[in-house]
Amino acid sequence: MPYFESTTDHTRLHFVDYGPASGPVIVFVNSSYFSTGMWEYQMLPLAAEGFRCVGLDRRGHGRSDDVWGGFDLDTLAGDLGALLDHLDLLDVTLVGHSFGTVEVVRHLTLNGGDRVARIALVSGVAPGPARSADHPEGLDPELIRAFNETFRQDRAKFFADGADAFFARHLPGHPVSDAYVARMVDLCHGATARAGTALNDHLITLNLVPELAKIDCPVLVVHGSADASAPLHLTGRRSAALIPGATLRVYENAGHGLFATHADRLNEDLRAFARS
């Protein structure tokens, strides 16, 4: 069965495992709120081409257990590491989107690169969007607190109102239908209120600058120039500059949801990167 238990508190976690067992391994780590369903335009075609595509439903997300605890960064990254151990995956290309990039980076900090050969940070919030001593251009933490309070008060409205900006649908060349957007909003409701608020609260103090500087494997940073959720200059460009030897790919006019609007281009980049 596609479940295993967290090594920290025995939370039951759901995963998907597509493609041949012997293929090059790509492990996908979701954004906040989403389950592995967000990666359908990556996992299905890449698995059909011979890649082994694995995805994890974070605790409190998708079909994983609804729990109160374990939303600190070390436990979340530990859940990811437990999946890699459970499946005994090696030479992994680890791909994180949005908050998933935080778990990818923290996994490397905690576990090193024994199982991971390379990482891709897609539309990442790492190293952190908030203003700090080493990031004076960042967002005012009070703005992030207000954002989080809006989420707490009415998650349904938050998801529905933000969907068009998430996919940058006001810009040309973004072929996602109204029905697809509605489906993605529904998918966000698969995360519990507890899980969503716990992850959002990290954004106020998140600072992975020291961890990014220590990464010593190949890194691909993919970011959209029109990303309203994690603006390119606050996160994507900073990550690429902080990680030694990182490659930055900027998708012009792409929003946060480029995994759908720019799926073919992202797949091309991931395909080449995973085989490098």
Short mmCIF file of C-alpha atoms in Angstrom, two decimals:
data_model
loop_
_atom_site.label_atom_id
_atom_site.label_comp_id
_atom_site.label_asym_id
_atom_site.label_seq_id
_atom_site.Cartn_x
_atom_site.Cartn_y
_atom_site.Cartn_z
CA MET A 1 0.00 0.00 0.00
CA PRO A 2 1.28 3.55 -0.75
CA TYR A 3 1.62 4.56 2.91
CA PHE A 4 4.41 4.61 5.44
CA GLU A 5 4.85 5.98 8.96
CA SER A 6 6.84 9.01 10.02
CA THR A 7 9.85 8.02 12.09
CA THR A 8 9.18 10.83 14.59
CA ASP A 9 5.56 10.29 15.65
CA HIS A 10 4.14 7.44 13.52
CA THR A 11 1.99 9.77 11.42
CA ARG A 12 0.72 7.81 8.42
CA LEU A 13 1.88 9.48 5.20
CA HIS A 14 0.65 8.83 1.68
CA PHE A 15 2.87 8.74 -1.39
CA VAL A 16 2.62 7.94 -5.09
CA ASP A 17 5.21 6.01 -7.06
CA TYR A 18 4.86 6.10 -10.85
CA GLY A 19 6.99 4.67 -13.62
CA PRO A 20 9.55 1.85 -13.77
CA ALA A 21 11.38 0.97 -10.56
CA SER A 22 14.70 1.04 -12.42
CA GLY A 23 14.29 4.48 -14.00
CA PRO A 24 16.07 7.69 -12.99
CA VAL A 25 14.35 8.87 -9.80
CA ILE A 26 12.61 12.23 -9.44
CA VAL A 27 10.94 12.98 -6.10
CA PHE A 28 8.42 15.83 -6.09
CA VAL A 29 7.68 17.92 -2.98
CA ASN A 30 4.46 19.90 -3.08
CA SER A 31 3.58 23.48 -2.38
CA SER A 32 1.57 24.40 0.70
CA TYR A 33 -2.07 23.23 0.53
CA PHE A 34 -1.56 20.90 -2.46
CA SER A 35 -1.27 17.14 -2.66
CA THR A 36 0.72 15.20 -5.25
CA GLY A 37 -2.12 15.90 -7.68
CA MET A 38 -0.52 19.27 -8.45
CA TRP A 39 2.26 17.47 -10.35
CA GLU A 40 0.07 15.61 -12.87
CA TYR A 41 1.60 17.45 -15.83
CA GLN A 42 5.08 16.40 -14.68
CA MET A 43 4.68 12.96 -13.11
CA LEU A 44 2.54 11.34 -15.78
CA PRO A 45 4.55 12.27 -18.90
CA LEU A 46 7.93 11.79 -17.23
CA ALA A 47 6.92 8.39 -15.83
CA ALA A 48 5.73 7.39 -19.30
CA GLU A 49 9.23 8.26 -20.59
CA GLY A 50 10.91 5.93 -18.11
CA PHE A 51 11.52 8.12 -15.06
CA ARG A 52 10.50 6.87 -11.63
CA CYS A 53 8.36 9.71 -10.28
CA VAL A 54 7.60 9.73 -6.56
CA GLY A 55 5.51 12.26 -4.65
CA LEU A 56 4.65 12.72 -0.98
CA ASP A 57 1.48 14.08 0.57
CA ARG A 58 2.82 16.22 3.42
CA ARG A 59 1.23 15.58 6.84
CA GLY A 60 -2.15 17.30 6.98
CA HIS A 61 -2.29 17.34 3.18
CA GLY A 62 -3.99 15.10 0.63
CA ARG A 63 -4.40 11.53 1.88
CA SER A 64 -1.88 11.76 4.71
CA ASP A 65 -3.03 11.85 8.32
CA ASP A 66 -4.70 14.91 9.79
CA VAL A 67 -2.48 15.71 12.79
CA TRP A 68 -1.88 18.62 15.14
CA GLY A 69 1.88 18.40 15.55
CA GLY A 70 4.96 17.95 13.45
CA PHE A 71 4.86 21.12 11.35
CA ASP A 72 8.27 22.35 12.45
CA LEU A 73 10.80 22.34 9.61
CA ASP A 74 12.93 19.52 10.99
CA THR A 75 9.97 17.15 11.27
CA LEU A 76 8.65 18.04 7.82
CA ALA A 77 12.08 17.46 6.29
CA GLY A 78 12.36 14.27 8.34
CA ASP A 79 9.15 13.01 6.78
CA LEU A 80 10.69 13.53 3.35
CA GLY A 81 13.85 11.73 4.40
CA ALA A 82 11.76 8.87 5.79
CA LEU A 83 10.11 8.47 2.37
CA LEU A 84 13.49 8.22 0.65
CA ASP A 85 14.59 5.63 3.21
CA HIS A 86 11.31 3.71 2.99
CA LEU A 87 11.68 3.28 -0.77
CA ASP A 88 15.49 3.05 -0.57
CA LEU A 89 15.84 5.68 -3.29
CA LEU A 90 19.30 6.63 -4.56
CA ASP A 91 20.70 9.20 -7.00
CA VAL A 92 17.53 11.23 -6.50
CA THR A 93 16.60 14.44 -8.28
CA LEU A 94 14.63 16.26 -5.58
CA VAL A 95 12.14 18.83 -6.91
CA GLY A 96 10.35 21.23 -4.58
CA HIS A 97 7.73 23.84 -5.39
CA SER A 98 7.08 26.93 -3.24
CA PHE A 99 7.15 25.81 0.42
CA GLY A 100 8.38 22.45 -0.80
CA THR A 101 11.72 24.11 -1.54
CA VAL A 102 12.11 24.76 2.19
CA GLU A 103 11.74 21.06 2.97
CA VAL A 104 14.18 20.17 0.21
CA VAL A 105 16.85 22.52 1.60
CA ARG A 106 16.28 21.44 5.21
CA HIS A 107 16.46 17.78 4.17
CA LEU A 108 19.97 18.39 2.80
CA THR A 109 20.92 20.22 5.99
CA LEU A 110 19.75 17.34 8.17
CA ASN A 111 20.69 14.35 6.06
CA GLY A 112 23.36 15.46 3.62
CA GLY A 113 23.44 14.16 0.07
CA ASP A 114 23.65 10.41 0.59
CA ARG A 115 20.48 9.77 -1.40
CA VAL A 116 20.13 13.07 -3.28
CA ALA A 117 22.23 13.78 -6.37
CA ARG A 118 20.72 17.13 -7.39
CA ILE A 119 17.85 19.47 -6.47
CA ALA A 120 15.47 21.75 -8.36
CA LEU A 121 13.85 24.69 -6.59
CA VAL A 122 10.73 25.69 -8.52
CA SER A 123 8.91 28.94 -7.65
CA GLY A 124 10.53 28.67 -4.24
CA VAL A 125 9.91 30.66 -1.07
CA ALA A 126 13.42 29.73 0.09
CA PRO A 127 15.47 31.37 1.54
CA GLY A 128 12.54 33.37 2.95
CA PRO A 129 10.50 36.39 1.81
CA ALA A 130 10.49 38.46 5.02
CA ARG A 131 12.65 41.46 5.84
CA SER A 132 15.61 40.65 8.05
CA ALA A 133 19.06 41.98 8.93
CA ASP A 134 20.59 40.28 5.89
CA HIS A 135 17.54 40.89 3.69
CA PRO A 136 16.49 44.54 4.07
CA GLU A 137 14.55 44.45 0.78
CA GLY A 138 12.23 41.72 2.07
CA LEU A 139 8.56 41.99 2.88
CA ASP A 140 7.49 43.65 6.11
CA PRO A 141 6.73 40.81 8.56
CA GLU A 142 3.52 42.62 9.51
CA LEU A 143 2.31 42.28 5.92
CA ILE A 144 2.91 38.54 6.11
CA ARG A 145 1.03 38.38 9.43
CA ALA A 146 -1.90 40.19 7.80
CA PHE A 147 -1.76 37.74 4.88
CA ASN A 148 -1.87 34.84 7.33
CA GLU A 149 -4.80 36.35 9.21
CA THR A 150 -6.75 36.68 5.97
CA PHE A 151 -6.12 32.99 5.37
CA ARG A 152 -7.32 32.08 8.88
CA GLN A 153 -10.52 34.07 8.56
CA ASP A 154 -11.73 32.62 5.25
CA ARG A 155 -9.62 29.99 3.49
CA ALA A 156 -12.24 29.43 0.80
CA LYS A 157 -12.21 33.08 -0.25
CA PHE A 158 -8.40 33.20 0.01
CA PHE A 159 -8.01 30.32 -2.46
CA ALA A 160 -10.70 31.51 -4.86
CA ASP A 161 -9.57 35.15 -4.94
CA GLY A 162 -5.91 34.25 -5.42
CA ALA A 163 -6.27 31.66 -8.16
CA ASP A 164 -5.97 33.95 -11.19
CA ALA A 165 -2.84 35.67 -9.84
CA PHE A 166 -1.37 32.29 -8.90
CA PHE A 167 -1.42 31.29 -12.57
CA ALA A 168 -0.81 34.86 -13.87
CA ARG A 169 -3.90 34.49 -16.04
CA HIS A 170 -3.92 38.21 -16.84
CA LEU A 171 -0.85 37.69 -19.02
CA PRO A 172 -0.85 36.12 -22.51
CA GLY A 173 0.13 32.53 -23.12
CA HIS A 174 -1.28 30.87 -20.00
CA PRO A 175 -3.49 28.01 -21.24
CA VAL A 176 -5.31 26.89 -18.10
CA SER A 177 -9.07 26.57 -18.21
CA ASP A 178 -11.60 27.81 -15.68
CA ALA A 179 -12.34 24.19 -14.89
CA TYR A 180 -8.68 23.44 -14.16
CA VAL A 181 -8.39 26.48 -11.89
CA ALA A 182 -11.52 25.36 -10.01
CA ARG A 183 -9.99 21.90 -9.62
CA MET A 184 -6.80 23.38 -8.18
CA VAL A 185 -8.83 25.40 -5.69
CA ASP A 186 -10.60 22.20 -4.63
CA LEU A 187 -7.24 20.47 -4.28
CA CYS A 188 -6.09 23.18 -1.86
CA HIS A 189 -8.99 22.29 0.41
CA GLY A 190 -7.41 18.86 0.79
CA ALA A 191 -5.04 20.45 3.30
CA THR A 192 -6.38 20.98 6.80
CA ALA A 193 -6.75 24.43 8.31
CA ARG A 194 -4.15 23.44 10.90
CA ALA A 195 -1.60 22.42 8.25
CA GLY A 196 -2.11 25.52 6.13
CA THR A 197 -1.81 27.99 8.99
CA ALA A 198 1.20 26.19 10.47
CA LEU A 199 3.12 26.42 7.20
CA ASN A 200 2.13 30.04 6.61
CA ASP A 201 3.39 31.02 10.05
CA HIS A 202 6.90 29.91 9.08
CA LEU A 203 7.09 32.64 6.44
CA ILE A 204 7.38 35.41 9.03
CA THR A 205 10.78 34.26 10.31
CA LEU A 206 12.00 31.88 7.61
CA ASN A 207 15.70 32.41 6.86
CA LEU A 208 17.61 29.63 5.09
CA VAL A 209 20.51 31.80 3.94
CA PRO A 210 23.18 29.85 5.91
CA GLU A 211 21.78 26.53 4.66
CA LEU A 212 21.68 27.54 1.01
CA ALA A 213 25.31 28.60 1.10
CA LYS A 214 26.34 25.09 2.19
CA ILE A 215 24.60 23.16 -0.60
CA ASP A 216 27.22 21.29 -2.62
CA CYS A 217 25.20 19.38 -5.22
CA PRO A 218 23.98 20.62 -8.63
CA VAL A 219 21.02 22.98 -8.25
CA LEU A 220 18.48 24.22 -10.79
CA VAL A 221 16.41 27.26 -9.78
CA VAL A 222 13.27 27.84 -11.87
CA HIS A 223 11.16 30.93 -11.28
CA GLY A 224 8.56 32.99 -13.09
CA SER A 225 9.11 36.69 -13.71
CA ALA A 226 5.45 37.37 -12.81
CA ASP A 227 5.34 35.29 -9.62
CA ALA A 228 3.06 37.18 -7.21
CA SER A 229 3.28 34.60 -4.40
CA ALA A 230 7.08 34.45 -4.22
CA PRO A 231 8.46 37.42 -6.19
CA LEU A 232 11.52 36.57 -8.23
CA HIS A 233 13.78 39.23 -6.67
CA LEU A 234 12.89 38.18 -3.11
CA THR A 235 13.40 34.43 -3.44
CA GLY A 236 14.41 32.89 -6.77
CA ARG A 237 17.25 35.25 -7.62
CA ARG A 238 18.49 35.22 -4.02
CA SER A 239 18.54 31.44 -3.90
CA ALA A 240 20.48 31.21 -7.15
CA ALA A 241 22.98 33.79 -5.93
CA LEU A 242 23.47 32.13 -2.54
CA ILE A 243 23.93 28.54 -3.75
CA PRO A 244 27.38 27.88 -5.19
CA GLY A 245 27.16 27.03 -8.90
CA ALA A 246 23.35 27.14 -9.10
CA THR A 247 21.69 27.57 -12.50
CA LEU A 248 18.80 30.05 -12.70
CA ARG A 249 16.08 29.73 -15.34
CA VAL A 250 13.59 32.60 -15.45
CA TYR A 251 10.33 31.98 -17.29
CA GLU A 252 9.08 35.30 -18.63
CA ASN A 253 5.49 36.17 -17.69
CA ALA A 254 5.12 32.96 -15.66
CA GLY A 255 3.37 33.04 -12.31
CA HIS A 256 3.65 30.82 -9.25
CA GLY A 257 1.66 28.05 -10.95
CA LEU A 258 4.12 27.57 -13.82
CA PHE A 259 3.99 23.81 -13.25
CA ALA A 260 0.71 24.01 -15.19
CA THR A 261 1.02 27.07 -17.42
CA HIS A 262 4.58 26.23 -18.51
CA ALA A 263 4.46 22.48 -18.00
CA ASP A 264 6.21 21.54 -21.26
CA ARG A 265 9.11 23.89 -20.62
CA LEU A 266 9.44 22.79 -17.00
CA ASN A 267 9.40 19.14 -18.03
CA GLU A 268 12.12 19.79 -20.61
CA ASP A 269 14.29 21.43 -17.97
CA LEU A 270 13.66 18.72 -15.37
CA ARG A 271 14.23 15.96 -17.91
CA ALA A 272 17.62 17.33 -18.90
CA PHE A 273 18.60 18.13 -15.33
CA ALA A 274 17.69 14.68 -13.99
CA ARG A 275 19.85 13.07 -16.68
CA SER A 276 22.82 15.36 -16.10
#
